[in-house]
Coordinates of C-alpha atoms in Angstrom, one line a residue:
M1 CA 18.3 -2.1 17.0
A2 CA 14.5 -1.9 17.1
S3 CA 11.9 -3.9 15.3
I4 CA 9.4 -1.4 14.0
A5 CA 6.1 -1.3 12.2
F6 CA 5.9 1.8 9.9
I7 CA 2.4 2.6 8.5
G8 CA 2.1 5.3 5.9
L9 CA 4.9 5.7 3.3
G10 CA 3.9 8.9 1.4
N11 CA 6.0 11.9 0.7
M12 CA 7.0 12.3 4.4
G13 CA 6.7 8.7 5.7
G14 CA 8.7 7.1 3.0
P15 CA 11.9 9.0 3.5
M16 CA 11.5 8.8 7.3
A17 CA 11.3 5.0 7.1
L18 CA 14.3 4.9 4.8
N19 CA 16.3 6.8 7.5
L20 CA 15.3 4.3 10.1
L21 CA 16.6 1.5 7.8
R22 CA 19.8 3.3 7.3
A23 CA 20.2 3.5 11.0
G24 CA 20.0 -0.3 11.2
H25 CA 16.5 -0.8 12.4
T26 CA 14.2 -3.6 11.2
L27 CA 11.1 -2.4 9.5
H28 CA 7.8 -4.0 8.7
V29 CA 6.0 -1.6 6.4
F30 CA 2.5 -1.1 5.0
D31 CA 0.9 1.5 2.7
L32 CA -2.0 1.4 0.3
S33 CA 0.5 2.3 -2.5
A34 CA 2.3 -0.9 -3.7
S35 CA 5.0 1.2 -5.3
A36 CA 5.7 3.0 -2.0
V37 CA 6.0 -0.3 -0.2
Q38 CA 8.3 -1.7 -2.9
T39 CA 10.7 1.3 -2.5
L40 CA 11.1 0.3 1.1
V41 CA 11.4 -3.4 0.4
D42 CA 14.2 -2.6 -2.1
A43 CA 16.0 -0.8 0.7
G44 CA 15.7 -3.8 3.0
A45 CA 12.3 -3.5 4.7
H46 CA 9.8 -6.3 5.1
A47 CA 6.4 -5.9 3.3
A48 CA 3.3 -6.6 5.3
A49 CA 0.0 -7.6 3.8
S50 CA -1.9 -5.2 6.1
A51 CA -1.3 -2.6 8.8
A52 CA -2.4 -5.2 11.4
A53 CA 0.2 -7.7 10.1
A54 CA 2.9 -5.1 10.2
V55 CA 2.0 -4.2 13.8
A56 CA 1.8 -7.8 14.9
A57 CA 5.3 -8.5 13.4
A58 CA 7.0 -5.6 15.2
D59 CA 8.5 -6.2 18.6
D60 CA 9.3 -2.7 19.8
A61 CA 7.5 0.2 18.2
V62 CA 4.8 1.3 15.8
I63 CA 5.2 4.6 13.8
S64 CA 2.4 6.1 11.7
M65 CA 2.4 9.0 9.2
L66 CA -1.1 9.4 7.9
P67 CA -3.1 12.2 6.2
A68 CA -5.8 13.2 8.8
S69 CA -7.6 12.5 12.0
P70 CA -10.1 9.9 10.6
H71 CA -7.2 7.8 9.2
V72 CA -5.4 7.8 12.6
K73 CA -8.6 6.9 14.5
A74 CA -9.3 4.0 12.1
L75 CA -5.7 2.7 12.3
Y76 CA -5.4 2.8 16.0
L77 CA -8.9 2.2 17.3
G78 CA -10.3 0.0 14.6
E79 CA -11.5 -3.6 15.4
N80 CA -8.3 -4.9 13.8
G81 CA -6.2 -1.9 14.4
V82 CA -2.9 -1.0 16.2
L83 CA -4.2 -1.3 19.7
A84 CA -5.7 -4.7 19.0
N85 CA -2.5 -6.1 17.5
A86 CA 0.5 -4.3 19.2
R87 CA 2.9 -6.3 21.3
P88 CA 2.7 -5.8 25.0
G89 CA 4.9 -2.8 26.0
A90 CA 5.2 -1.6 22.4
L91 CA 5.9 2.1 22.0
L92 CA 3.4 3.9 19.6
I93 CA 4.5 7.1 17.8
D94 CA 2.0 8.9 15.6
S95 CA 3.7 11.6 13.4
S96 CA 0.6 12.6 11.5
T97 CA -0.8 16.1 11.9
I98 CA -4.2 15.7 13.4
A99 CA -6.6 17.4 15.9
S100 CA -5.2 17.5 19.4
H101 CA -8.4 16.0 20.9
V102 CA -8.1 13.0 18.6
A103 CA -4.4 12.6 19.7
V104 CA -5.6 12.6 23.4
E105 CA -8.4 10.2 22.6
V106 CA -6.1 7.7 21.0
A107 CA -3.4 8.1 23.6
Q108 CA -5.9 7.4 26.4
A109 CA -7.1 4.3 24.6
A110 CA -3.5 3.1 24.2
Q111 CA -2.8 3.7 27.9
A112 CA -5.9 1.7 28.8
K113 CA -4.4 -1.2 26.9
G114 CA -1.1 -0.9 28.7
L115 CA 0.7 0.7 25.7
R116 CA 2.9 3.8 25.6
M117 CA 2.1 6.5 23.1
I118 CA 3.3 9.9 22.0
D119 CA 2.1 12.3 19.4
A120 CA 5.1 13.4 17.4
P121 CA 4.1 15.6 14.4
V122 CA 7.0 17.0 12.4
S123 CA 8.2 20.2 10.7
G124 CA 10.8 20.4 8.0
G125 CA 9.0 19.2 4.9
T126 CA 10.0 16.5 2.4
A127 CA 13.5 17.8 2.2
G128 CA 13.9 17.5 5.9
A129 CA 12.4 14.0 5.8
A130 CA 14.9 12.9 3.2
A131 CA 17.9 14.5 4.9
G132 CA 16.9 13.2 8.4
T133 CA 16.8 16.8 9.7
L134 CA 13.1 17.0 10.8
T135 CA 11.9 18.7 13.9
F136 CA 9.7 16.5 16.1
I137 CA 7.1 18.3 18.3
V138 CA 6.2 15.8 21.0
G139 CA 3.2 15.4 23.3
G140 CA 3.1 12.7 25.9
D141 CA 5.0 11.5 29.0
A142 CA 8.6 12.6 29.2
A143 CA 9.7 9.0 29.9
D144 CA 8.0 7.8 26.7
L145 CA 9.7 10.5 24.7
E146 CA 13.1 9.3 26.1
A147 CA 12.2 5.8 25.0
A148 CA 11.4 7.1 21.5
R149 CA 14.4 9.4 21.3
P150 CA 16.8 7.0 19.5
L151 CA 14.2 6.4 16.8
L152 CA 13.3 10.1 16.4
E153 CA 17.0 11.0 16.3
A154 CA 17.4 8.6 13.3
M155 CA 14.8 10.7 11.4
G156 CA 15.3 14.2 12.8
K157 CA 17.6 16.8 14.2
N158 CA 15.5 18.7 16.7
I159 CA 13.2 17.2 19.3
F160 CA 10.9 19.3 21.5
H161 CA 8.7 18.2 24.3
A162 CA 5.6 20.4 24.1
G163 CA 3.7 18.9 27.0
A164 CA 1.2 16.1 27.7
A165 CA -0.7 14.0 25.1
G166 CA -2.0 16.3 22.4
A167 CA 0.4 19.1 23.1
G168 CA 2.6 18.2 20.1
Q169 CA -0.4 18.5 17.8
T170 CA -1.4 21.9 19.3
A171 CA 2.1 23.3 18.8
K172 CA 2.4 21.9 15.3
I173 CA -1.0 23.5 14.3
C174 CA 0.2 26.8 15.7
N175 CA 3.4 26.5 13.6
N176 CA 1.5 25.6 10.4
M177 CA -1.0 28.3 10.8
L178 CA 1.9 30.8 10.9
L179 CA 3.5 29.1 7.9
G180 CA 0.3 29.4 5.9
I181 CA 0.0 33.1 6.8
L182 CA 3.6 33.7 5.9
M183 CA 3.4 31.9 2.6
A184 CA 0.2 33.8 1.6
G185 CA 1.7 37.1 2.6
T186 CA 5.0 36.4 0.8
A187 CA 3.1 35.4 -2.4
E188 CA 1.0 38.6 -2.2
A189 CA 4.0 40.8 -1.7
L190 CA 5.8 39.2 -4.7
A191 CA 2.8 39.5 -6.9
L192 CA 2.4 43.1 -6.0
G193 CA 6.0 43.8 -6.9
V194 CA 5.8 42.0 -10.2
A195 CA 2.5 43.8 -11.1
N196 CA 4.4 47.0 -10.7
G197 CA 7.3 46.0 -12.9
L198 CA 9.8 44.5 -10.4
D199 CA 11.9 41.4 -11.1
P200 CA 10.7 38.8 -8.5
K201 CA 14.3 37.6 -7.9
V202 CA 15.5 41.1 -7.2
L203 CA 12.6 41.8 -5.0
S204 CA 13.1 38.6 -3.1
D205 CA 16.8 39.5 -2.5
I206 CA 15.8 42.9 -1.2
M207 CA 13.1 41.6 1.2
S208 CA 15.4 38.8 2.4
K209 CA 17.8 41.4 3.7
S210 CA 15.0 43.6 5.0
S211 CA 12.4 43.5 7.7
G212 CA 10.0 41.4 5.6
R213 CA 12.4 38.4 5.7
N214 CA 10.9 35.0 6.6
W215 CA 11.3 31.3 6.0
A216 CA 8.9 31.1 3.0
L217 CA 10.7 33.9 1.3
E218 CA 14.3 32.8 2.0
L219 CA 14.1 29.0 1.8
Y220 CA 10.9 28.1 0.0
N221 CA 10.3 31.0 -2.4
P222 CA 6.9 30.7 -4.1
W223 CA 7.8 32.5 -7.4
P224 CA 8.9 30.2 -10.2
G225 CA 12.5 30.4 -11.1
V226 CA 13.6 32.5 -8.2
M227 CA 15.1 29.6 -6.2
D228 CA 16.5 26.3 -7.4
N229 CA 15.3 23.0 -5.8
T230 CA 11.9 24.3 -4.6
P231 CA 8.5 23.1 -5.7
A232 CA 7.9 26.5 -7.4
S233 CA 10.7 25.8 -9.8
R234 CA 9.4 22.3 -10.8
G235 CA 5.7 23.2 -11.5
Y236 CA 4.8 23.1 -7.8
S237 CA 5.1 19.3 -7.8
G238 CA 6.1 17.4 -4.6
G239 CA 6.5 19.2 -1.3
F240 CA 3.6 19.9 1.0
G241 CA 0.2 19.9 -0.8
S242 CA -2.2 22.9 -0.7
D243 CA -5.0 20.6 0.4
L244 CA -2.8 19.5 3.4
M245 CA -2.2 23.1 4.3
L246 CA -5.9 23.7 4.0
K247 CA -6.5 20.8 6.4
D248 CA -4.0 22.2 8.9
L249 CA -5.5 25.7 8.8
G250 CA -8.9 24.1 9.4
L251 CA -7.5 22.3 12.4
A252 CA -6.2 25.7 13.7
Q253 CA -9.6 27.2 13.3
E254 CA -11.1 24.2 15.2
A255 CA -8.6 24.7 18.0
A256 CA -9.3 28.5 18.1
L257 CA -13.1 27.8 18.3
H258 CA -12.5 25.3 21.2
A259 CA -10.3 27.8 23.1
R260 CA -12.3 30.9 22.1
A261 CA -9.1 32.4 20.7
A262 CA -9.0 35.1 18.0
T263 CA -7.2 34.0 14.8
P264 CA -8.3 36.4 12.1
L265 CA -5.1 36.0 10.0
G266 CA -5.4 32.3 10.3
A267 CA -9.0 32.4 9.1
A268 CA -8.0 34.6 6.2
A269 CA -5.3 32.2 5.2
R270 CA -7.7 29.3 5.4
N271 CA -10.2 31.0 3.2
L272 CA -7.4 31.7 0.6
Y273 CA -6.3 28.1 0.5
Q274 CA -9.9 26.9 0.3
L275 CA -10.5 29.1 -2.8
H276 CA -7.2 27.9 -4.2
S277 CA -8.3 24.3 -3.7
Q278 CA -11.7 25.0 -5.2
N279 CA -9.9 26.3 -8.2
G280 CA -8.5 22.8 -8.7
Q281 CA -5.0 23.5 -7.3
G282 CA -5.2 21.5 -4.1
G283 CA -2.8 18.9 -5.3
L284 CA 0.0 21.4 -5.9
D285 CA 2.5 22.4 -3.3
F286 CA 1.2 25.0 -0.9
S287 CA 3.6 27.7 -2.3
S288 CA 1.4 27.6 -5.4
I289 CA -0.9 30.0 -3.5
V290 CA 1.0 32.6 -5.5
Q291 CA -1.1 31.6 -8.5
L292 CA -4.2 32.9 -6.7
M293 CA -2.5 36.2 -6.2
S294 CA -1.3 36.7 -9.8
A295 CA -2.1 35.3 -13.2
K296 CA 1.3 36.5 -14.2
A297 CA 3.3 34.0 -12.1
K298 CA 6.0 33.2 -14.6
P299 CA 9.6 32.0 -14.2
A300 CA 12.1 34.7 -13.3
Q301 CA 14.6 35.4 -16.1
G302 CA 18.3 34.7 -15.9

């Protein structure tokens, strides 16, 4: 069993860390939220006074799950960061969703210090994190992925090697751009149906068995009351925040600009989520974009 530092215990990181504990690993944890740390301590983890202290206490690996590129750069490259405190030979795994060029920069700095590192962003949401069924999309050396595999398998069900350092982030951004487009389109279609007198649950059933079927419609329906156990049916609380989707759509546009790729639908989805955020809804789950499409987003009946 490995001795691991886990940094970042939010909606995704917390459940991931719990699954590592359940698998028998030793965890040294840190987060700015004292309550998040306490949840892990209650489950058997060791609290660290700082990220640096957690890293210094871990013999085998460091796993991070942070909000954005600046947080990852500060954590790994800071004067008292991960690279300055990691044990020789430690395996570094960043599961944050960040710009691919930042992932490459951090990985190269780690390599220069003699440390192994992979970028391993995830797909599957908070439900997948809790259930241990996440998909890991990995960039880095194949040998480093194999070293990380036992840890990833404790947290996820599917593991893909996308390519060299940064490739995991690129693949994740492509996936999330498509997810944002699908959610906005699904919300728009449902709002159109309701505006014309259709029951959103009936319409969802019809589209789920027709050519418009998609993940957002079938497993994460954005209309309140249509589907149990989704953020839409609990006031859009929890889940994947609209501001995080906006961040990821922005990363997609940054990648498109760098590669001179055309992403007009991705740009449209980003603009919609930016407007949604400006309307004060950035803290709600990303399925709440349906509120931008219709002021009549009410729970389905019966």
